[in-house]
Short mmCIF file of C-alpha atoms and ligand atoms in Angstrom, two decimals:
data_model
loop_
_atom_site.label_atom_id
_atom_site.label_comp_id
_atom_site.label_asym_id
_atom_site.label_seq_id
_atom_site.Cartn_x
_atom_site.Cartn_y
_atom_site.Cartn_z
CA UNK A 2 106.58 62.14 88.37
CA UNK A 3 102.68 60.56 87.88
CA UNK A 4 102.74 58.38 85.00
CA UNK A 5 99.96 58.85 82.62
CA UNK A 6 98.11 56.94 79.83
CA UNK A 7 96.79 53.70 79.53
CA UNK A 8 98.38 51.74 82.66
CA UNK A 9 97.11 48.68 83.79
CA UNK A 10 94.84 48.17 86.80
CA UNK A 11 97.22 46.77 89.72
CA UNK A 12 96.13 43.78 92.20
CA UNK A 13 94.51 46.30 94.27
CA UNK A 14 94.47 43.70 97.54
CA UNK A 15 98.31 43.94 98.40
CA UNK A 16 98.48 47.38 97.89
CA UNK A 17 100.40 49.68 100.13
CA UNK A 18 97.97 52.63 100.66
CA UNK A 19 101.18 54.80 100.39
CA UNK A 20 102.13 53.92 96.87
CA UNK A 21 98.51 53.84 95.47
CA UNK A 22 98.04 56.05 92.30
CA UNK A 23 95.55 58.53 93.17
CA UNK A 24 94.02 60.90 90.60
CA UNK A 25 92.07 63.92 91.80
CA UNK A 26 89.28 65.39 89.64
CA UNK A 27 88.32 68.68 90.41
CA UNK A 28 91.49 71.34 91.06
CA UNK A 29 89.72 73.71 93.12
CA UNK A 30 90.14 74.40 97.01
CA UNK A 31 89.64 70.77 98.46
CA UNK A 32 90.97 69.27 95.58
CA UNK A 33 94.49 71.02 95.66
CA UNK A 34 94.93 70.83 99.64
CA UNK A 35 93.92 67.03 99.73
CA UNK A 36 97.17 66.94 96.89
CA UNK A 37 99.14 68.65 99.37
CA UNK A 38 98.07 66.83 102.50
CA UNK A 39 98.77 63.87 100.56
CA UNK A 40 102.63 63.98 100.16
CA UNK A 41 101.96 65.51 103.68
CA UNK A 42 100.95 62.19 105.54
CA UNK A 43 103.77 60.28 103.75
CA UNK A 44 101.44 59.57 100.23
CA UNK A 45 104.76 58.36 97.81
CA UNK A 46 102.61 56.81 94.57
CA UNK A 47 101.90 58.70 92.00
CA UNK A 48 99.03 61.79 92.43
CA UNK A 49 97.37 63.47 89.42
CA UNK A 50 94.85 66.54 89.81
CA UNK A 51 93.51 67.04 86.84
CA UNK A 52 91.02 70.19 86.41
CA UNK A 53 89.31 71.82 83.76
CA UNK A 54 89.90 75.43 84.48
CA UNK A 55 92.84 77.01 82.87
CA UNK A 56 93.98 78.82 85.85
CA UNK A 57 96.31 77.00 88.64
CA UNK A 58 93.62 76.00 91.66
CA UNK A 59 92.88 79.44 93.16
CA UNK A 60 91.11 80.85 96.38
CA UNK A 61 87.21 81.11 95.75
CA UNK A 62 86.41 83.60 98.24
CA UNK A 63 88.26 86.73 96.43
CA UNK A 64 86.12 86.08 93.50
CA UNK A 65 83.43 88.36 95.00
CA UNK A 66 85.68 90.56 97.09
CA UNK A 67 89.63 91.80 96.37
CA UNK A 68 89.08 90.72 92.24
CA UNK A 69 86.15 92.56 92.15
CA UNK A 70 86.62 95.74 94.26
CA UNK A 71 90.26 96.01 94.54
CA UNK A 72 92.34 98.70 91.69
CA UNK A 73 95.15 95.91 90.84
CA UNK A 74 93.30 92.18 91.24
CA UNK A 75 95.68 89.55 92.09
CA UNK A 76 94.26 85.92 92.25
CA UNK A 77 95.33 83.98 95.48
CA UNK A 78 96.74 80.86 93.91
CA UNK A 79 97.07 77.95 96.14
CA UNK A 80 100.53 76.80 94.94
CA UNK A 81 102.67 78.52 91.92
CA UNK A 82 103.59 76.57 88.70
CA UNK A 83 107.33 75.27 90.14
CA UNK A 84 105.63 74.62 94.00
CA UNK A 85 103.60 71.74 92.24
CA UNK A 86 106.38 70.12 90.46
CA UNK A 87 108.34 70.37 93.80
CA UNK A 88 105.48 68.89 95.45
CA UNK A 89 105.65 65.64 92.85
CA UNK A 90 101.88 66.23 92.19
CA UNK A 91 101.05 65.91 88.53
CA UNK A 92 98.65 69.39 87.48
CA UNK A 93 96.85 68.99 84.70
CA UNK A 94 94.91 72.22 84.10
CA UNK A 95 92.25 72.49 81.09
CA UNK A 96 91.67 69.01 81.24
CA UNK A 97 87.67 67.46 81.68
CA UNK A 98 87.37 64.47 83.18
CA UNK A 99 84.20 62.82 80.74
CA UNK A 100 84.47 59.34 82.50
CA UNK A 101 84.60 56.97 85.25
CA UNK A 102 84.84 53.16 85.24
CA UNK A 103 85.07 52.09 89.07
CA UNK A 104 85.88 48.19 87.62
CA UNK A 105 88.91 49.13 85.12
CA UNK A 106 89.86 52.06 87.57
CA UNK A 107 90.84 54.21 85.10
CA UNK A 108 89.16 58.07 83.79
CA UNK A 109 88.91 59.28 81.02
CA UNK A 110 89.95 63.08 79.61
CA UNK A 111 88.11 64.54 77.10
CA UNK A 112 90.75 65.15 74.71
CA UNK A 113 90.93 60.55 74.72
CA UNK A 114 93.71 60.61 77.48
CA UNK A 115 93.12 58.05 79.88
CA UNK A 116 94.55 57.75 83.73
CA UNK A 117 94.27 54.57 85.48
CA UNK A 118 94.41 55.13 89.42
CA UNK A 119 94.03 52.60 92.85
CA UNK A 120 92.86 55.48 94.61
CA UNK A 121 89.78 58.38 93.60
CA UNK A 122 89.14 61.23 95.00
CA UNK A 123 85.91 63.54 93.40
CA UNK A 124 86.65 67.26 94.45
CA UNK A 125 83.87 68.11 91.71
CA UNK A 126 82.15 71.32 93.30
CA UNK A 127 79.65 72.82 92.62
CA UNK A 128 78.17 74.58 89.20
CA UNK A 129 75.53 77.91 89.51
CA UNK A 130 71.94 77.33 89.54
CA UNK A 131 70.51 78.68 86.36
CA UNK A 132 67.61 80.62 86.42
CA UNK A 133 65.47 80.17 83.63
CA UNK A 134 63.54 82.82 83.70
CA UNK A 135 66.31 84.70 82.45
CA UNK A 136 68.00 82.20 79.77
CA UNK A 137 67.98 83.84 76.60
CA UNK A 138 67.06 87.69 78.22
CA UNK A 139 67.42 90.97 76.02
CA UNK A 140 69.92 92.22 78.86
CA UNK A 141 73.64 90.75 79.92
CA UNK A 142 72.86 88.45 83.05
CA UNK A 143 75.84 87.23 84.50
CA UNK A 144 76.62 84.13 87.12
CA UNK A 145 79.82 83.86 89.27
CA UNK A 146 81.42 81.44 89.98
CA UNK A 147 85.32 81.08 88.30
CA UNK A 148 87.64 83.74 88.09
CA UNK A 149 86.63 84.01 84.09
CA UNK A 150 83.42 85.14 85.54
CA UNK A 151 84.80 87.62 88.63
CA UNK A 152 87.12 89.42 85.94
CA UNK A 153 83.95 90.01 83.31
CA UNK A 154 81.72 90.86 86.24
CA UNK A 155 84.63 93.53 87.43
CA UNK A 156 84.63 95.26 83.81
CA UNK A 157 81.30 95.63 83.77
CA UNK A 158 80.88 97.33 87.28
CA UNK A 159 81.14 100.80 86.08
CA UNK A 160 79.79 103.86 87.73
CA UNK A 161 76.47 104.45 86.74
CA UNK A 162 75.40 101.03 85.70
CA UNK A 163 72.14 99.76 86.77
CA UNK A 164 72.79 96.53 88.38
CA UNK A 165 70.08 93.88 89.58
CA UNK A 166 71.13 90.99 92.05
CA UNK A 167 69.01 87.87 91.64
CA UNK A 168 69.00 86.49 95.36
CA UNK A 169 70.27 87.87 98.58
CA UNK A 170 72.82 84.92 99.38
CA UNK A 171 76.33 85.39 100.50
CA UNK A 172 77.29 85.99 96.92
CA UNK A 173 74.37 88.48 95.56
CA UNK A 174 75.40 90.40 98.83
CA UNK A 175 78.99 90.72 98.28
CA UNK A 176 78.91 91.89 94.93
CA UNK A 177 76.08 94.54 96.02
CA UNK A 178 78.55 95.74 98.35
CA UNK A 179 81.37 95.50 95.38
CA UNK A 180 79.35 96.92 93.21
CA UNK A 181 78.51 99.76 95.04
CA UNK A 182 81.88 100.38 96.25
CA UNK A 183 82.41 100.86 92.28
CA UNK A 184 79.69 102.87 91.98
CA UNK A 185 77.32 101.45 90.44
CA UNK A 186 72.85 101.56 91.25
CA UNK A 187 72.07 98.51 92.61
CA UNK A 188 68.96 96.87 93.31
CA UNK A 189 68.47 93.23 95.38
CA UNK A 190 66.09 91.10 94.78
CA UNK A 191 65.35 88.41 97.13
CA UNK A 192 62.65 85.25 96.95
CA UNK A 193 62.29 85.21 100.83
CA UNK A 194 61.39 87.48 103.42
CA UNK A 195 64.88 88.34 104.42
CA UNK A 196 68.28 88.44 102.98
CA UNK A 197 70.33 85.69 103.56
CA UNK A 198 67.12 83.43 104.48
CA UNK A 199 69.37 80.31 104.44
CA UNK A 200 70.96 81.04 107.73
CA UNK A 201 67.60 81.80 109.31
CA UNK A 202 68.34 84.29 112.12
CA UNK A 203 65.94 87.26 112.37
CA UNK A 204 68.04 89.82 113.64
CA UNK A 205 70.83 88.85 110.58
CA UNK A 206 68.73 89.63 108.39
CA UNK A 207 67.25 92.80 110.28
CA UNK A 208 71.29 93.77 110.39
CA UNK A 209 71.57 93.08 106.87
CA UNK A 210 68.62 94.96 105.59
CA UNK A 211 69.69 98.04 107.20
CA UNK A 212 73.55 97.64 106.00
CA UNK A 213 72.54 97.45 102.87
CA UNK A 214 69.62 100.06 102.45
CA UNK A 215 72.39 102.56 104.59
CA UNK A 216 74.83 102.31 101.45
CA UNK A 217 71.33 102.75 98.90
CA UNK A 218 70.99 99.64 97.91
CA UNK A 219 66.98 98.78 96.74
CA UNK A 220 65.97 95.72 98.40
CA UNK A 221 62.59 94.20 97.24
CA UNK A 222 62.22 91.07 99.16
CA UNK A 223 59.58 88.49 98.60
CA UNK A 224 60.08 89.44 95.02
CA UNK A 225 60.67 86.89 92.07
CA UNK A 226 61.67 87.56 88.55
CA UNK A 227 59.24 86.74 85.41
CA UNK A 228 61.15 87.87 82.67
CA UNK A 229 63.77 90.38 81.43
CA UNK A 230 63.33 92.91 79.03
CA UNK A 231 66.15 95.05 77.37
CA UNK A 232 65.66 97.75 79.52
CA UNK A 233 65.44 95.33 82.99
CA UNK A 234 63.56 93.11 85.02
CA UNK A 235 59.68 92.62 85.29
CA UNK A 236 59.27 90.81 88.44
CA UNK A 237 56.06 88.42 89.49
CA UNK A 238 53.84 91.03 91.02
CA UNK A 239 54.15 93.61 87.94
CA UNK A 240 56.82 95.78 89.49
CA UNK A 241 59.77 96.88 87.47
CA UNK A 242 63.35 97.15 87.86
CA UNK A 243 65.35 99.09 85.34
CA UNK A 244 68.70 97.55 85.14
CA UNK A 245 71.46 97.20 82.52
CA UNK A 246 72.84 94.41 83.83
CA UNK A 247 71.96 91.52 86.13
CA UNK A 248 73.89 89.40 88.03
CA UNK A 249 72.24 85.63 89.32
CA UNK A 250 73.22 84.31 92.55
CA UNK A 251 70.44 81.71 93.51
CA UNK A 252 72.35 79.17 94.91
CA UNK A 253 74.64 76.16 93.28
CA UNK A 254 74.05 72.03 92.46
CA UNK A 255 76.69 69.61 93.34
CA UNK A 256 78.76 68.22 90.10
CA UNK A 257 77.69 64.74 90.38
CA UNK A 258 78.11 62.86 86.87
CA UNK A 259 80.86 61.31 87.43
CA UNK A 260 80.20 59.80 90.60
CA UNK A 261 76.65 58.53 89.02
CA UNK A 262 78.69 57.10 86.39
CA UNK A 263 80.50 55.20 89.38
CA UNK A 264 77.69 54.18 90.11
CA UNK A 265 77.18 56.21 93.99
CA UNK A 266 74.45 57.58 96.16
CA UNK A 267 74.58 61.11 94.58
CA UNK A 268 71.09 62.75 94.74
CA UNK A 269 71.98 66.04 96.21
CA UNK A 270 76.01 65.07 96.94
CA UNK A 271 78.18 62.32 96.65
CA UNK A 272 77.45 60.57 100.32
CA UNK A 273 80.51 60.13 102.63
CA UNK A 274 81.51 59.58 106.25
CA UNK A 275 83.53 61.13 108.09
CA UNK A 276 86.58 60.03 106.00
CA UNK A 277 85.49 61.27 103.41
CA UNK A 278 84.81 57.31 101.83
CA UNK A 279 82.25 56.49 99.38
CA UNK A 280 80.06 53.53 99.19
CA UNK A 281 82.67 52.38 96.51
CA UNK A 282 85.69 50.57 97.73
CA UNK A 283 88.95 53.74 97.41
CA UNK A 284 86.77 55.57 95.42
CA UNK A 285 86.28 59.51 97.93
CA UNK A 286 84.91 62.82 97.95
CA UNK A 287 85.61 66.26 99.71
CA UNK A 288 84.66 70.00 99.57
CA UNK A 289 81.15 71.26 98.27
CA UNK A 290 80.79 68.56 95.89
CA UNK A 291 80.23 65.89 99.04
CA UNK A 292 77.41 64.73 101.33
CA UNK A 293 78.14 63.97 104.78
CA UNK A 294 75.75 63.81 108.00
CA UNK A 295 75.81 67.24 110.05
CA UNK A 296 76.07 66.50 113.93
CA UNK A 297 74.72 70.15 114.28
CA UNK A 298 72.31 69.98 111.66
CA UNK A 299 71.06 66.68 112.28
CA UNK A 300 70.92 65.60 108.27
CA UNK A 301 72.86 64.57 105.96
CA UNK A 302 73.95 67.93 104.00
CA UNK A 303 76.72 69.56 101.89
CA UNK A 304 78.64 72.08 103.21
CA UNK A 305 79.62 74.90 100.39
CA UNK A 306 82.30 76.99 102.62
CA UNK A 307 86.06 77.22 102.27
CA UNK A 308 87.25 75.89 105.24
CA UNK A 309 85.00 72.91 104.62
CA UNK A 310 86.56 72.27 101.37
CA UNK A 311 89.96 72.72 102.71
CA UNK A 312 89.75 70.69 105.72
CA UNK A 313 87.32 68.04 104.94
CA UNK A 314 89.53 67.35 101.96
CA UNK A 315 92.97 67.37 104.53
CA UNK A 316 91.25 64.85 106.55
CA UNK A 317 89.93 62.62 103.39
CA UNK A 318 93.77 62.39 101.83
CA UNK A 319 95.30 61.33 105.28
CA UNK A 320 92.52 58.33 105.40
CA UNK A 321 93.37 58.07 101.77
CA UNK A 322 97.21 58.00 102.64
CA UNK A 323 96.08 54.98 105.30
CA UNK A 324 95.93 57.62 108.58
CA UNK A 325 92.20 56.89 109.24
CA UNK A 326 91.18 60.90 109.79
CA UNK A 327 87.88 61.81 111.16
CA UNK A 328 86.08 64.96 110.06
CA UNK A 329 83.01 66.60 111.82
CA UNK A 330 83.68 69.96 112.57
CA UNK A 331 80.56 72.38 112.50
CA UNK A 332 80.11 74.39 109.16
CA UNK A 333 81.93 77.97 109.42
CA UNK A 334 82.24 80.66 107.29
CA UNK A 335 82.65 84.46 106.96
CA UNK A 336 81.36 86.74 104.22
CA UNK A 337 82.74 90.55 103.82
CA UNK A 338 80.12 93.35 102.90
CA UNK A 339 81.19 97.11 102.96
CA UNK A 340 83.22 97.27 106.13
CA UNK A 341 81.48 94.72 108.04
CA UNK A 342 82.67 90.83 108.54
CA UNK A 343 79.81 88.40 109.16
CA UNK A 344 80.93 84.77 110.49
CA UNK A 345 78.44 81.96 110.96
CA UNK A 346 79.08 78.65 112.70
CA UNK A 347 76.90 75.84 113.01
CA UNK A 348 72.94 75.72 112.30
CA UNK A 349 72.07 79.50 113.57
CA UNK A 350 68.12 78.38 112.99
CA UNK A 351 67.78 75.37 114.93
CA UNK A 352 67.30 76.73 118.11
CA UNK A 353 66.45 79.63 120.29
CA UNK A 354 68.21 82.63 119.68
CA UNK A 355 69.75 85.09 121.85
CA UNK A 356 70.86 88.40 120.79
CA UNK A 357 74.31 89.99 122.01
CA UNK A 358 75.51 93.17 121.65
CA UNK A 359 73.51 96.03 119.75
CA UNK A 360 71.97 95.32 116.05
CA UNK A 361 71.70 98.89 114.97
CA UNK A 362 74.79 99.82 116.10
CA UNK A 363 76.18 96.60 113.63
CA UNK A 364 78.18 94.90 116.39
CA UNK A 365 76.44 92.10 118.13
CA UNK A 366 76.68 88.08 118.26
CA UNK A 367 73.68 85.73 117.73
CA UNK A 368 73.81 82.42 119.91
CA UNK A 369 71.05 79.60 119.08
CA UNK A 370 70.76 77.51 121.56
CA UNK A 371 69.33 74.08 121.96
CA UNK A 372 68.51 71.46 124.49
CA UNK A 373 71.19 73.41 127.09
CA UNK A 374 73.45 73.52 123.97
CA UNK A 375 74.89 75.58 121.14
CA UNK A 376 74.70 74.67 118.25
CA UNK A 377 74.86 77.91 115.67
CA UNK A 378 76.05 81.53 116.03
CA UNK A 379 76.41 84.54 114.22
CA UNK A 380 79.21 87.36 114.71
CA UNK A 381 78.75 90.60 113.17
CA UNK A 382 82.07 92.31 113.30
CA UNK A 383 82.52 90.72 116.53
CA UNK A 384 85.33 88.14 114.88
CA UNK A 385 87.01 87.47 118.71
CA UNK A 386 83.63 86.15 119.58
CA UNK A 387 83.20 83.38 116.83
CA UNK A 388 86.10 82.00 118.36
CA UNK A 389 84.08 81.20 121.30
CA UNK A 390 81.27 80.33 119.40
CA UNK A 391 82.71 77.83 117.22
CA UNK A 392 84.43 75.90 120.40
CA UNK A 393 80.99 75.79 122.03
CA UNK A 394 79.86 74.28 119.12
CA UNK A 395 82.31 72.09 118.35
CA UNK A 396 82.73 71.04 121.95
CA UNK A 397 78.72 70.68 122.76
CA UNK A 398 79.63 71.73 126.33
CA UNK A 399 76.17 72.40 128.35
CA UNK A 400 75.56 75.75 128.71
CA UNK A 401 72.67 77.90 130.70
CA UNK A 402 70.32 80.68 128.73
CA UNK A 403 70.31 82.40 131.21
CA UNK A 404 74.26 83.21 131.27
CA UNK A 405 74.06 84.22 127.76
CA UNK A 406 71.10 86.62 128.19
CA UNK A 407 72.85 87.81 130.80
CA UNK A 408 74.79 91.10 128.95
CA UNK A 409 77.45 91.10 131.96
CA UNK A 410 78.58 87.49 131.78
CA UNK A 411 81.24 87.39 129.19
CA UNK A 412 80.93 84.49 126.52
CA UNK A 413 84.50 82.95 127.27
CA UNK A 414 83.16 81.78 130.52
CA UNK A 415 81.06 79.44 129.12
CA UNK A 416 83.81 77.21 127.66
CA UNK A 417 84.87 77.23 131.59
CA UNK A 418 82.17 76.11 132.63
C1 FAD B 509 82.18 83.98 94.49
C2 FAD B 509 82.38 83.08 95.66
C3 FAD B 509 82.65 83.63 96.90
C4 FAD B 509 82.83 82.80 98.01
N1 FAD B 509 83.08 83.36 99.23
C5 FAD B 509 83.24 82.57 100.31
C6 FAD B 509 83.51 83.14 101.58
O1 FAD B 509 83.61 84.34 101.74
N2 FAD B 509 83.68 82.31 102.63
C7 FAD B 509 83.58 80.96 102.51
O2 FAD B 509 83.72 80.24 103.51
N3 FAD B 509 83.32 80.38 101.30
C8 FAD B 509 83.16 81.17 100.21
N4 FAD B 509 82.89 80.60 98.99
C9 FAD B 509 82.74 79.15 98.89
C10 FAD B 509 84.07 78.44 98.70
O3 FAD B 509 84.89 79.14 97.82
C11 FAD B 509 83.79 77.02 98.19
O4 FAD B 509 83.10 76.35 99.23
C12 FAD B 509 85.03 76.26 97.83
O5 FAD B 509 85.70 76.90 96.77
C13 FAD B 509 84.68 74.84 97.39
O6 FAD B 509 85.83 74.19 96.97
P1 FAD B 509 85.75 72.81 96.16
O7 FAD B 509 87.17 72.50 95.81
O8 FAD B 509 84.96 71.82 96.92
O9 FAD B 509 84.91 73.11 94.87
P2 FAD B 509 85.20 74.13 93.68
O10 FAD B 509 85.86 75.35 94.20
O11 FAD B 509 83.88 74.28 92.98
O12 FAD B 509 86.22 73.36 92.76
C14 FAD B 509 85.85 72.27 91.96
C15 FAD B 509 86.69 72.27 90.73
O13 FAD B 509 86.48 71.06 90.02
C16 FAD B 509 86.43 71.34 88.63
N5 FAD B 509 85.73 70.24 87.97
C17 FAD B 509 84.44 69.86 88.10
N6 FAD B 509 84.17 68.78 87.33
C18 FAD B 509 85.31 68.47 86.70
C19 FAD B 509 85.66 67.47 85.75
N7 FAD B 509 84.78 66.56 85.32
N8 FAD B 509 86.93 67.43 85.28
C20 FAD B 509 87.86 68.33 85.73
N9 FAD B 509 87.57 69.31 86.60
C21 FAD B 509 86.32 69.38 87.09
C22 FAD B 509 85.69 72.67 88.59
O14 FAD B 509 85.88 73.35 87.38
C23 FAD B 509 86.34 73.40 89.77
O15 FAD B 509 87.50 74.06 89.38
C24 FAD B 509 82.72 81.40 97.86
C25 FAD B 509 82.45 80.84 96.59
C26 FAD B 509 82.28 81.69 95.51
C27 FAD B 509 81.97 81.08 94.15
#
């Protein structure tokens, strides 16, 4: 097993990359599957995860789905209890990290424990934007983003309730949907012009609009809140949305103190390449908490998806293990509302896009195209299409507008071509 406490830093020069001790802050998706892909590739020193949550590392993505809709929630834990023992990772659950020292290589717990590694690897996340409009408001406003917060949020979804959803982002939309489902009154309120503005396709958030308003959702858009009173939410123009609860969803900030305190590039993410290295020599990051330049996006960015926290982090820990691993795959993810499954690859708005299929109807595909490439797309319960999509843009193969205006030319043909 990991050895804890104060250990000496080891002459990190003749180090065998295999028997480095590696400590792991942040026990959520990327941080648990780089553990695993660790002992994977061959990784025999010592690895620690430490995280503050009480729970085992969990899946994310439930948090605004199954645990808030379903009649008997289970969490989807990565591992059980016995599965990390077996695994020769050292969990340490409840446990803050308050410190970094890159010289001494060692961090420090909050409760004074201290764990000296060769190897670091910052799986921070992400923690909710606050809005401060509503800090201190006359009416329960809720954020979600643990499963402390999922399992509150569910109580409080009775039928009746008056709920308000601060931003029309993957996670305001879900729990409208959840909360509907439940029975609730719900009312969205979005800064932008269209719900889910980030992804920046018009006939998404046409689609989305119309889901949403078919189930009686309220959706003000272009609407920002001033203040709550007990009785709701005045917003900036004067209207007024009665509410008895309201639930924040405006986006999240990398966790970043720790690798400022080690003295990295961490403005808006700790910066990486493809390996998931820092500027600091075996000091790495993975999952939503890291920065790394987006082929498709053409910036540096930070991806805050699931499969980029698991598989970014999979590629980091083989480098890490000494199996240099490249990662670049285009940003995917999926997001469940009602019945309908929305996937989105790539950068949907940097290009021209061409519609597929029938928006009304709520099954179509969204291509954006760019310079005789793809390099985004949108599925709307069309899920055998984003297969194609994503290997178009993964694979930057040329492609013609022309075929994919063309309704009768099917979409696999591309990759053919
Ligand atoms: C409600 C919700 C729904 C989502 N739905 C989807 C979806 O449908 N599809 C999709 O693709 N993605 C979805 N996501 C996003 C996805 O879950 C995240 O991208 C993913 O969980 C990021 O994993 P991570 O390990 O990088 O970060 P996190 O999951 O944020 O884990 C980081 C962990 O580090 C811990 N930590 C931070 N600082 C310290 C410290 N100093 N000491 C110890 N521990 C620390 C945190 O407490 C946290 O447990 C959703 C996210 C949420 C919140």
């Amino acid at each position: 097993m990991a050895q804890h406490g104060k250990a000496a830093p080891r002459e990190r020069m003749t180090l065998n990359p295999q028997q480095a001790r590696i400590v792991i802050v942040g026990a959520g998706q990327a941080g648990a599957r780089a553990a695993e892909a660790l002992r994977a590739a061959g990784h025999r020193g010592s690895i620690t995860l430490v995280g503050e949550e009480e729970h085992l590392p969990y899946e994310r993505p439930q948090l605004s789905k199954a645990i808030l809709i379903d009649r008997d929630p289970n969490p989807t834990l990565i591992r059980q209890s016995p599965e990390w023992n077996e695994l020769d990772v050292a969990l340490l659950t409840s446990s803050r990290v308050v410190a970094a020292d890159g010289q001494k290589r060692i961090v420090g717990l909050a409760n004074g424990q201290e764990l000296a590694f060769d190897c670091l690897l910052l799986t921070t996340g992400t923690r909710v934007r606050r809005l401060i409009e509503l800090d201190n408001a006359p009416l329960p406003v809720r954020y979600l983003r643990g499963m402390g917060d999922a399992l509150a949020l569910r109580e409080e979804l009775q039928p009746g309730r008056r709920v308000a959803l601060i931003g029309g982002g993957v996670v305001g939309l879900e729990v409208a949907s959840a909360a509907i489902g439940r029975g609730c009154l719900v009312t969205i309120v979005e800064k932008a012009d269209r719900l889910l503005p980030q992804i920046g396709s018009a006939s998404l958030g046409r689609y989305l609009q119309q889901l949403h308003a078919s189930r009686d959702a309220e959706i003000i858009c272009g609407g920002s809140v001033r203040q709550a009173t007990s009785r709701g939410l005045e917003l900036g123009d004067g209207r007024f949305i009665p509410a008895d609860l309201a639930l924040v969803g405006v986006g999240v900030e990398p966790v970043t103190e720790l690798a400022r305190q080690l003295g990295l590039d961490a403005e808006r993410g700790v910066r990486v390449t493809s390996t998931g290295a820092t500027a600091a020599d075996g000091i790495f990051a993975a999952g939503d908490v890291a920065e790394q330049w987006s082929r498709s996006h053409d910036r540096w960015m930070r991806v805050e998806n699931w499969a980029n926290a698991q598989n970014q982090a999979i590629a980091t820990a083989k480098s890490m293990a000494g199996v240099s691993t490249a990662y670049d795959a285009p940003p995917w993810f999926w997001s469940d509302q009602y019945d309908a499954n929305i996937q989105v690859v790539g950068n949907p708005a940097g290009g021209d896009e061409i519609v597929r299929g029938d928006v009304a109807a709520g099954c179509f595909v969204s291509i954006s195209v760019r310079d005789g490439e793809v390099i985004g797309g949108i599925t709307v319960n069309s899920a055998r299409d984003m297969a194609v999509l994503r290997r178009l843009v993964a694979s930057r193969k040329p492609v013609r507008k022309s075929d994919l205006e063309n309704p009768a030319f099917e979409l696999k043909r591309s990759l053919a071509a």
